[in-house]
mmCIF file of C-alpha atoms and ligand atoms in Angstrom:
data_model
loop_
_atom_site.group_PDB
_atom_site.id
_atom_site.type_symbol
_atom_site.label_atom_id
_atom_site.label_comp_id
_atom_site.label_asym_id
_atom_site.label_seq_id
_atom_site.Cartn_x
_atom_site.Cartn_y
_atom_site.Cartn_z
ATOM 1 C CA MET A 2 0.000 0.000 0.000
ATOM 2 C CA PRO A 3 1.821 3.129 -1.193
ATOM 3 C CA LEU A 4 0.167 5.330 1.449
ATOM 4 C CA ALA A 5 1.572 3.333 4.332
ATOM 5 C CA GLU A 6 5.153 4.077 3.345
ATOM 6 C CA PHE A 7 7.609 4.357 6.162
ATOM 7 C CA GLY A 8 8.538 7.744 4.717
ATOM 8 C CA LEU A 9 5.217 9.280 5.743
ATOM 9 C CA ILE A 10 5.220 7.610 9.139
ATOM 10 C CA ASP A 11 8.790 8.728 9.773
ATOM 11 C CA ARG A 12 8.122 12.250 8.610
ATOM 12 C CA TYR A 13 4.893 12.897 10.454
ATOM 13 C CA PHE A 14 4.138 10.319 13.107
ATOM 14 C CA ARG A 15 7.359 9.025 14.631
ATOM 15 C CA GLY A 16 8.328 10.895 17.777
ATOM 16 C CA ILE A 17 4.936 12.411 18.626
ATOM 17 C CA GLY A 18 4.664 12.958 22.372
ATOM 18 C CA PRO A 19 7.338 12.299 24.993
ATOM 19 C CA ALA A 20 9.386 9.072 24.993
ATOM 20 C CA LEU A 21 7.972 7.483 28.135
ATOM 21 C CA ASP A 22 10.076 5.161 30.320
ATOM 22 C CA SER A 23 7.145 2.757 30.320
ATOM 23 C CA THR A 24 7.327 2.393 26.525
ATOM 24 C CA VAL A 25 9.576 -0.560 25.724
ATOM 25 C CA LEU A 26 8.950 -0.104 21.983
ATOM 26 C CA GLY A 27 6.869 2.504 20.144
ATOM 27 C CA VAL A 28 6.441 3.017 16.378
ATOM 28 C CA GLY A 29 8.421 0.650 14.139
ATOM 29 C CA ASP A 30 7.588 -3.006 14.718
ATOM 30 C CA ASP A 31 4.415 -5.059 14.333
ATOM 31 C CA CYS A 32 3.244 -4.059 17.817
ATOM 32 C CA ALA A 33 4.105 -1.483 20.426
ATOM 33 C CA VAL A 34 5.393 -2.944 23.696
ATOM 34 C CA LEU A 35 4.233 -1.152 26.847
ATOM 35 C CA ARG A 36 5.051 -1.662 30.507
ATOM 36 C CA LEU A 37 2.410 -1.285 33.212
ATOM 37 C CA PRO A 38 3.391 -0.325 36.767
ATOM 38 C CA ALA A 39 2.623 -3.230 39.102
ATOM 39 C CA ASP A 40 -0.227 -1.540 40.991
ATOM 40 C CA GLN A 41 -1.965 0.042 37.979
ATOM 41 C CA LEU A 42 -4.795 -1.073 35.713
ATOM 42 C CA LEU A 43 -4.894 -0.358 31.965
ATOM 43 C CA LEU A 44 -7.820 1.705 30.620
ATOM 44 C CA VAL A 45 -8.424 1.654 26.853
ATOM 45 C CA THR A 46 -10.765 3.717 24.693
ATOM 46 C CA THR A 47 -11.215 4.394 20.995
ATOM 47 C CA ASP A 48 -13.144 6.956 18.934
ATOM 48 C CA THR A 49 -13.447 7.474 15.195
ATOM 49 C CA LEU A 50 -14.088 10.747 13.371
ATOM 50 C CA VAL A 51 -15.510 10.355 9.849
ATOM 51 C CA GLU A 52 -15.672 13.221 7.356
ATOM 52 C CA ASN A 53 -19.192 14.569 6.771
ATOM 53 C CA ILE A 54 -20.445 12.680 9.804
ATOM 54 C CA HIS A 55 -18.343 13.888 12.707
ATOM 55 C CA PHE A 56 -16.763 16.890 11.023
ATOM 56 C CA LEU A 57 -17.502 19.031 7.983
ATOM 57 C CA ALA A 58 -15.583 18.415 4.750
ATOM 58 C CA GLY A 59 -12.695 20.852 4.440
ATOM 59 C CA SER A 60 -12.233 21.152 8.224
ATOM 60 C CA ASP A 61 -8.942 22.594 9.418
ATOM 61 C CA PRO A 62 -6.511 19.615 9.655
ATOM 62 C CA GLU A 63 -4.668 21.023 12.696
ATOM 63 C CA SER A 64 -7.950 21.179 14.612
ATOM 64 C CA LEU A 65 -8.787 17.627 13.491
ATOM 65 C CA GLY A 66 -5.438 16.411 14.811
ATOM 66 C CA HIS A 67 -6.239 18.054 18.130
ATOM 67 C CA LYS A 68 -9.840 16.915 18.334
ATOM 68 C CA SER A 69 -9.245 13.291 17.348
ATOM 69 C CA LEU A 70 -6.902 12.889 20.320
ATOM 70 C CA ALA A 71 -8.884 15.194 22.640
ATOM 71 C CA VAL A 72 -12.110 13.172 22.460
ATOM 72 C CA ASN A 73 -10.186 10.058 23.483
ATOM 73 C CA LEU A 74 -8.328 11.801 26.314
ATOM 74 C CA SER A 75 -11.735 13.027 27.486
ATOM 75 C CA ASP A 76 -12.850 9.398 27.882
ATOM 76 C CA LEU A 77 -9.739 8.647 29.944
ATOM 77 C CA ALA A 78 -10.429 11.753 32.072
ATOM 78 C CA ALA A 79 -14.008 10.588 32.629
ATOM 79 C CA MET A 80 -12.691 7.310 34.075
ATOM 80 C CA GLY A 81 -9.994 8.879 36.248
ATOM 81 C CA ALA A 82 -7.111 7.466 34.182
ATOM 82 C CA ALA A 83 -3.765 9.168 33.620
ATOM 83 C CA PRO A 84 -3.217 9.231 29.829
ATOM 84 C CA LYS A 85 -0.077 7.430 28.628
ATOM 85 C CA TRP A 86 -0.221 6.166 25.044
ATOM 86 C CA ALA A 87 -2.198 6.529 21.814
ATOM 87 C CA THR A 88 -2.449 4.796 18.451
ATOM 88 C CA LEU A 89 -3.718 6.399 15.260
ATOM 89 C CA ALA A 90 -5.379 4.693 12.269
ATOM 90 C CA LEU A 91 -5.730 7.176 9.414
ATOM 91 C CA THR A 92 -7.724 6.572 6.249
ATOM 92 C CA LEU A 93 -6.852 9.192 3.632
ATOM 93 C CA PRO A 94 -8.250 9.769 0.124
ATOM 94 C CA ASP A 95 -4.746 10.761 -1.080
ATOM 95 C CA VAL A 96 -1.348 11.849 0.193
ATOM 96 C CA ASN A 97 -1.668 15.560 0.919
ATOM 97 C CA GLU A 98 1.532 16.484 2.732
ATOM 98 C CA PRO A 99 0.493 19.966 3.933
ATOM 99 C CA TRP A 100 -2.677 18.367 5.347
ATOM 100 C CA LEU A 101 -0.640 15.633 7.080
ATOM 101 C CA ALA A 102 1.821 18.154 8.508
ATOM 102 C CA ALA A 103 -0.967 20.307 9.950
ATOM 103 C CA PHE A 104 -2.832 17.278 11.312
ATOM 104 C CA ALA A 105 0.332 15.982 12.996
ATOM 105 C CA ARG A 106 0.979 19.450 14.476
ATOM 106 C CA GLY A 107 -2.446 19.579 16.140
ATOM 107 C CA PHE A 108 -2.167 16.009 17.412
ATOM 108 C CA SER A 109 1.382 16.507 18.642
ATOM 109 C CA ALA A 110 0.726 19.751 20.564
ATOM 110 C CA LEU A 111 -2.010 18.084 22.603
ATOM 111 C CA ALA A 112 0.030 14.895 23.061
ATOM 112 C CA GLU A 113 2.939 16.944 24.445
ATOM 113 C CA ARG A 114 0.657 18.912 26.766
ATOM 114 C CA TYR A 115 -0.710 15.776 28.442
ATOM 115 C CA ARG A 116 2.430 13.627 28.010
ATOM 116 C CA VAL A 117 0.863 11.043 25.707
ATOM 117 C CA GLN A 118 3.167 9.061 23.424
ATOM 118 C CA LEU A 119 1.965 7.961 19.970
ATOM 119 C CA VAL A 120 3.177 4.359 19.842
ATOM 120 C CA GLY A 121 1.619 2.961 16.672
ATOM 121 C CA GLY A 122 -1.067 3.099 14.049
ATOM 122 C CA ASP A 123 -1.945 2.492 10.451
ATOM 123 C CA ILE A 124 -2.373 4.454 7.226
ATOM 124 C CA THR A 125 -4.716 3.273 4.486
ATOM 125 C CA GLN A 126 -6.409 4.759 1.451
ATOM 126 C CA GLY A 127 -10.134 5.546 1.425
ATOM 127 C CA PRO A 128 -12.665 8.192 2.470
ATOM 128 C CA LEU A 129 -11.168 10.462 5.166
ATOM 129 C CA SER A 130 -11.539 8.921 8.594
ATOM 130 C CA ILE A 131 -9.474 9.209 11.762
ATOM 131 C CA CYS A 132 -9.502 6.487 14.395
ATOM 132 C CA VAL A 133 -7.581 7.081 17.605
ATOM 133 C CA GLN A 134 -7.121 4.746 20.522
ATOM 134 C CA ALA A 135 -5.945 6.109 23.865
ATOM 135 C CA LEU A 136 -4.498 4.076 26.730
ATOM 136 C CA GLY A 137 -4.153 5.242 30.299
ATOM 137 C CA THR A 138 -3.487 3.850 33.738
ATOM 138 C CA ALA A 139 -5.119 4.184 37.147
ATOM 139 C CA ALA A 140 -5.008 2.528 40.550
ATOM 140 C CA ALA A 141 -8.162 0.417 40.973
ATOM 141 C CA GLU A 142 -9.581 2.647 43.710
ATOM 142 C CA ARG A 143 -9.209 5.825 41.609
ATOM 143 C CA ILE A 144 -11.264 4.586 38.653
ATOM 144 C CA LEU A 145 -14.477 6.589 38.165
ATOM 145 C CA TYR A 146 -17.248 4.332 36.878
ATOM 146 C CA ARG A 147 -20.515 5.803 35.643
ATOM 147 C CA SER A 148 -22.395 3.173 37.597
ATOM 148 C CA SER A 149 -21.441 4.192 41.132
ATOM 149 C CA ALA A 150 -23.513 7.329 41.834
ATOM 150 C CA GLY A 151 -25.319 7.060 45.183
ATOM 151 C CA LEU A 152 -28.506 8.511 46.675
ATOM 152 C CA ASP A 153 -28.406 12.172 47.792
ATOM 153 C CA GLU A 154 -25.042 12.792 46.155
ATOM 154 C CA ARG A 155 -24.379 16.169 44.500
ATOM 155 C CA ILE A 156 -24.016 16.449 40.726
ATOM 156 C CA TYR A 157 -21.280 18.686 39.305
ATOM 157 C CA VAL A 158 -20.339 19.876 35.813
ATOM 158 C CA THR A 159 -16.979 21.303 34.694
ATOM 159 C CA GLY A 160 -16.695 24.356 32.431
ATOM 160 C CA THR A 161 -19.765 25.494 30.490
ATOM 161 C CA ILE A 162 -22.118 23.474 28.310
ATOM 162 C CA GLY A 163 -23.791 24.137 24.966
ATOM 163 C CA ASP A 164 -20.897 26.052 23.411
ATOM 164 C CA ALA A 165 -19.968 23.391 20.861
ATOM 165 C CA GLY A 166 -23.615 22.910 19.931
ATOM 166 C CA LEU A 167 -24.125 26.625 19.404
ATOM 167 C CA ALA A 168 -20.953 26.839 17.302
ATOM 168 C CA LEU A 169 -22.215 24.021 15.062
ATOM 169 C CA LYS A 170 -25.592 25.718 14.730
ATOM 170 C CA TYR A 171 -23.934 28.994 13.676
ATOM 171 C CA LEU A 172 -21.572 27.228 11.251
ATOM 172 C CA LYS A 173 -24.469 25.479 9.510
ATOM 173 C CA ASP A 174 -26.342 28.777 9.139
ATOM 174 C CA SER A 175 -24.536 30.926 6.586
ATOM 175 C CA GLU A 176 -26.371 34.047 7.889
ATOM 176 C CA GLN A 177 -24.751 33.683 11.313
ATOM 177 C CA HIS A 178 -21.260 34.672 12.322
ATOM 178 C CA CYS A 179 -19.575 32.175 14.672
ATOM 179 C CA PRO A 180 -17.203 33.933 17.112
ATOM 180 C CA LYS A 181 -13.719 32.373 17.337
ATOM 181 C CA THR A 182 -13.965 31.522 21.057
ATOM 182 C CA LEU A 183 -17.146 29.573 20.374
ATOM 183 C CA ARG A 184 -15.725 27.850 17.327
ATOM 184 C CA ASP A 185 -12.689 26.738 19.319
ATOM 185 C CA ARG A 186 -15.015 25.008 21.753
ATOM 186 C CA LEU A 187 -16.250 22.838 18.884
ATOM 187 C CA ASP A 188 -12.962 22.392 17.008
ATOM 188 C CA ARG A 189 -10.495 22.223 19.910
ATOM 189 C CA PRO A 190 -12.168 20.797 22.977
ATOM 190 C CA GLU A 191 -9.864 20.667 25.998
ATOM 191 C CA PRO A 192 -9.932 17.242 27.669
ATOM 192 C CA ARG A 193 -10.576 17.780 31.385
ATOM 193 C CA ILE A 194 -7.538 15.840 32.559
ATOM 194 C CA GLU A 195 -6.688 18.237 35.414
ATOM 195 C CA ALA A 196 -10.270 18.167 36.662
ATOM 196 C CA SER A 197 -10.179 14.386 36.608
ATOM 197 C CA ARG A 198 -7.000 14.452 38.721
ATOM 198 C CA SER A 199 -8.548 16.914 41.201
ATOM 199 C CA ILE A 200 -11.730 14.941 41.752
ATOM 200 C CA GLY A 201 -10.042 11.505 41.891
ATOM 201 C CA GLY A 202 -10.621 9.889 45.285
ATOM 202 C CA LEU A 203 -13.546 12.275 45.990
ATOM 203 C CA ALA A 204 -16.019 11.821 43.139
ATOM 204 C CA SER A 205 -18.124 8.672 43.172
ATOM 205 C CA ALA A 206 -19.164 8.476 39.478
ATOM 206 C CA CYS A 207 -18.241 10.373 36.329
ATOM 207 C CA ILE A 208 -19.029 10.616 32.611
ATOM 208 C CA ASP A 209 -17.852 12.973 29.888
ATOM 209 C CA ILE A 210 -20.431 15.028 28.012
ATOM 210 C CA SER A 211 -20.132 13.953 24.383
ATOM 211 C CA ASP A 212 -23.785 13.248 23.449
ATOM 212 C CA GLY A 213 -25.229 16.189 25.424
ATOM 213 C CA PHE A 214 -25.654 16.950 29.120
ATOM 214 C CA ALA A 215 -29.129 15.431 29.462
ATOM 215 C CA ALA A 216 -28.255 12.300 27.497
ATOM 216 C CA ASP A 217 -24.954 11.654 29.253
ATOM 217 C CA LEU A 218 -26.255 12.379 32.744
ATOM 218 C CA GLY A 219 -29.097 10.051 31.717
ATOM 219 C CA HIS A 220 -26.528 7.318 30.954
ATOM 220 C CA LEU A 221 -24.927 7.816 34.364
ATOM 221 C CA LEU A 222 -28.294 7.691 36.163
ATOM 222 C CA LYS A 223 -29.364 4.578 34.345
ATOM 223 C CA ALA A 224 -26.060 2.809 34.995
ATOM 224 C CA SER A 225 -26.261 3.772 38.680
ATOM 225 C CA ASN A 226 -29.941 2.848 38.987
ATOM 226 C CA VAL A 227 -30.928 6.254 40.377
ATOM 227 C CA GLY A 228 -32.610 9.474 39.200
ATOM 228 C CA ALA A 229 -31.768 13.145 39.569
ATOM 229 C CA THR A 230 -33.164 16.638 39.927
ATOM 230 C CA VAL A 231 -31.218 19.388 38.204
ATOM 231 C CA ASP A 232 -31.753 23.118 38.706
ATOM 232 C CA TRP A 233 -31.800 24.910 35.342
ATOM 233 C CA ASN A 234 -30.644 28.105 37.100
ATOM 234 C CA LEU A 235 -27.398 26.376 38.111
ATOM 235 C CA ILE A 236 -26.488 25.073 34.620
ATOM 236 C CA PRO A 237 -23.172 26.760 33.714
ATOM 237 C CA LEU A 238 -23.552 28.729 30.462
ATOM 238 C CA SER A 239 -21.039 30.912 28.642
ATOM 239 C CA PRO A 240 -22.130 34.482 27.800
ATOM 240 C CA HIS A 241 -22.667 33.365 24.154
ATOM 241 C CA VAL A 242 -25.014 30.552 25.079
ATOM 242 C CA ARG A 243 -26.748 32.634 27.776
ATOM 243 C CA ARG A 244 -27.501 35.340 25.180
ATOM 244 C CA TYR A 245 -28.671 32.761 22.619
ATOM 245 C CA VAL A 246 -31.036 31.109 25.117
ATOM 246 C CA ASP A 247 -32.394 34.468 26.320
ATOM 247 C CA GLN A 248 -33.143 35.534 22.755
ATOM 248 C CA SER A 249 -34.460 32.249 21.366
ATOM 249 C CA ASN A 250 -35.940 30.531 24.425
ATOM 250 C CA ASP A 251 -34.239 27.406 23.079
ATOM 251 C CA PHE A 252 -33.430 25.821 26.452
ATOM 252 C CA SER A 253 -32.829 22.474 24.825
ATOM 253 C CA LEU A 254 -29.609 23.558 23.082
ATOM 254 C CA PRO A 255 -27.355 23.575 26.177
ATOM 255 C CA LEU A 256 -29.129 20.529 27.607
ATOM 256 C CA CYS A 257 -29.161 18.344 24.507
ATOM 257 C CA ALA A 258 -26.374 19.410 22.120
ATOM 258 C CA GLY A 259 -23.239 17.251 22.185
ATOM 259 C CA ASP A 260 -19.502 17.658 21.724
ATOM 260 C CA ASP A 261 -18.761 19.719 24.856
ATOM 261 C CA TYR A 262 -16.371 17.176 26.437
ATOM 262 C CA GLU A 263 -16.936 18.573 29.904
ATOM 263 C CA LEU A 264 -17.134 16.167 32.844
ATOM 264 C CA CYS A 265 -20.319 15.463 34.774
ATOM 265 C CA PHE A 266 -19.678 13.769 38.108
ATOM 266 C CA THR A 267 -21.217 13.035 41.481
ATOM 267 C CA VAL A 268 -19.798 13.511 44.953
ATOM 268 C CA PRO A 269 -21.130 12.374 48.349
ATOM 269 C CA ALA A 270 -22.328 15.302 50.512
ATOM 270 C CA GLN A 271 -19.688 14.675 53.184
ATOM 271 C CA ARG A 272 -16.867 15.040 50.617
ATOM 272 C CA GLU A 273 -18.256 18.150 48.993
ATOM 273 C CA GLU A 274 -16.255 20.668 51.011
ATOM 274 C CA GLU A 275 -13.001 18.935 50.201
ATOM 275 C CA LEU A 276 -14.014 18.733 46.545
ATOM 276 C CA ILE A 277 -14.695 22.475 46.400
ATOM 277 C CA ARG A 278 -11.215 23.099 47.827
ATOM 278 C CA GLN A 279 -9.645 20.726 45.293
ATOM 279 C CA VAL A 280 -11.269 22.262 42.204
ATOM 280 C CA GLN A 281 -10.683 25.879 43.257
ATOM 281 C CA SER A 282 -7.340 26.088 41.491
ATOM 282 C CA LEU A 283 -8.684 24.798 38.152
ATOM 283 C CA PRO A 284 -8.704 27.374 35.324
ATOM 284 C CA PHE A 285 -12.411 26.718 34.652
ATOM 285 C CA PRO A 286 -15.488 26.544 36.871
ATOM 286 C CA CYS A 287 -16.843 23.404 38.508
ATOM 287 C CA GLN A 288 -20.512 23.970 39.232
ATOM 288 C CA ARG A 289 -22.971 22.010 41.350
ATOM 289 C CA VAL A 290 -26.133 21.589 39.265
ATOM 290 C CA GLY A 291 -28.312 19.122 41.131
ATOM 291 C CA LYS A 292 -28.781 16.084 43.311
ATOM 292 C CA ILE A 293 -29.218 12.350 42.919
ATOM 293 C CA ASP A 294 -32.570 10.976 44.068
ATOM 294 C CA ARG A 295 -34.374 7.662 44.136
ATOM 295 C CA ARG A 296 -37.023 8.182 41.412
ATOM 296 C CA PRO A 297 -35.633 7.037 38.039
ATOM 297 C CA GLY A 298 -35.235 9.648 35.290
ATOM 298 C CA LEU A 299 -34.047 13.231 35.126
ATOM 299 C CA ARG A 300 -36.147 16.188 36.297
ATOM 300 C CA PHE A 301 -35.465 19.889 35.960
ATOM 301 C CA GLU A 302 -36.351 22.688 38.351
ATOM 302 C CA ASN A 303 -36.886 26.262 37.165
ATOM 303 C CA LEU A 304 -37.324 25.258 33.541
ATOM 304 C CA ALA A 305 -40.073 26.467 31.216
ATOM 305 C CA PRO A 306 -42.973 23.972 31.635
ATOM 306 C CA GLY A 307 -43.234 23.064 27.927
ATOM 307 C CA LEU A 308 -39.649 21.951 27.750
ATOM 308 C CA ASP A 309 -39.891 19.328 30.440
ATOM 309 C CA LEU A 310 -42.359 17.494 28.204
ATOM 310 C CA LEU A 311 -40.166 17.921 25.170
ATOM 311 C CA LEU A 312 -37.199 16.495 27.043
ATOM 312 C CA LYS A 313 -39.282 13.538 28.233
ATOM 313 C CA GLY A 314 -39.551 12.449 24.616
ATOM 314 C CA TYR A 315 -35.810 12.294 24.489
ATOM 315 C CA GLU A 316 -34.636 8.694 24.265
ATOM 316 C CA HIS A 317 -32.261 8.834 27.234
ATOM 317 C CA PHE A 318 -34.710 10.394 29.611
ATOM 318 C CA SER A 319 -36.523 7.582 31.288
HETATM 319 P P1 LIG B 413 2.241 -3.489 9.786
HETATM 320 O O1 LIG B 413 2.107 -3.714 8.330
HETATM 321 O O2 LIG B 413 3.114 -4.448 10.494
HETATM 322 O O3 LIG B 413 0.920 -3.294 10.475
HETATM 323 P P2 LIG B 413 2.866 -0.769 9.076
HETATM 324 O O4 LIG B 413 3.784 -0.832 7.919
HETATM 325 O O5 LIG B 413 1.420 -0.446 8.856
HETATM 326 O O6 LIG B 413 3.023 -2.081 9.947
HETATM 327 O O7 LIG B 413 3.436 0.282 10.131
HETATM 328 C C1 LIG B 413 4.787 0.267 10.509
HETATM 329 C C2 LIG B 413 4.937 0.856 11.890
HETATM 330 O O8 LIG B 413 4.480 2.199 11.872
HETATM 331 C C3 LIG B 413 4.105 0.141 12.956
HETATM 332 O O9 LIG B 413 4.848 0.162 14.159
HETATM 333 C C4 LIG B 413 2.878 0.976 13.065
HETATM 334 O O10 LIG B 413 2.305 0.891 14.344
HETATM 335 C C5 LIG B 413 3.426 2.369 12.789
HETATM 336 N N1 LIG B 413 2.418 3.277 12.178
HETATM 337 C C6 LIG B 413 1.757 3.109 11.011
HETATM 338 N N2 LIG B 413 0.939 4.137 10.753
HETATM 339 C C7 LIG B 413 1.078 4.987 11.786
HETATM 340 C C8 LIG B 413 0.471 6.229 12.141
HETATM 341 N N3 LIG B 413 -0.439 6.822 11.382
HETATM 342 N N4 LIG B 413 0.872 6.794 13.296
HETATM 343 C C9 LIG B 413 1.758 6.205 14.108
HETATM 344 N N5 LIG B 413 2.378 5.055 13.826
HETATM 345 C C10 LIG B 413 2.022 4.442 12.695
HETATM 346 MG MG1 LIG B 414 2.972 -6.300 10.814
#
């Protein structure tokens, strides 16, 4: 396969991220060889981005390099894992070297920031698609499952939600200008690795918000066999989304739009004070939005009455 030449791999994908001591062998043989510390478990996740499905044709390759790794690191963050390694399977319609260089730049900058080493992958020819696998480690007691939320625990959300959804809405509407800060939230999500570190040992359950706040909290509730009440007035919104909701009354956008990659987690009441201390130094907010209760499903307080019904129709809501 001409695309999978060692030349391309050497030029763009060898040496991405730090050379970790725990990597016995990275790019170059039939497999990577990785060493796990004796007391750590391996956590593995994979996510694929397909052109015209997960991103618009002609998207900026540097942003795609960033995002394809970021969405995987977000899954590791949601489970409380420290990111270590990644693999990258690229399907490309042709060899476009400027595209590859920009893609590798975006991927590499994020990999350096979170000390993730690219240890292998594949290049094939076909419709543009990017499949990344991320591997991380965690001590068993630090792993954050989505199934371990308990009654009366507090529900928290990092950052703000709805920004990526609003950016996508503006980008699809040629009449609307999409501000750069908003667009970056869609194109360059920041995996909440530091937040995951801060809440480790305190949070009881966690999920990352990729399908939308309501849907993903719904997954967590279902897995934990509990319900929740969320206060609309506590939902953290950026000024852009706040203005959009005020003008349009479209409450569902921040609650249902995906791609935010914030964390939603629960914490027992008696650990809440310590949690607040821990997250204080983070460069983004961590906001309590509601409480776990016994009745299955997700309920909202302080939300326009019509919307509650609309949300009930939402597949993940019961
Ligand atoms: P094989 O045919 O044995 O699967 P390849 O010729 O596809 O190996 O790849 C050679 C080496 O380069 C392997 O170690 C593989 O993991 C690595 N590699 C291939 N493509 C990529 C990529 N896009 N990014 C990082 N490493 C890659
Ligand atoms: Mg081989």
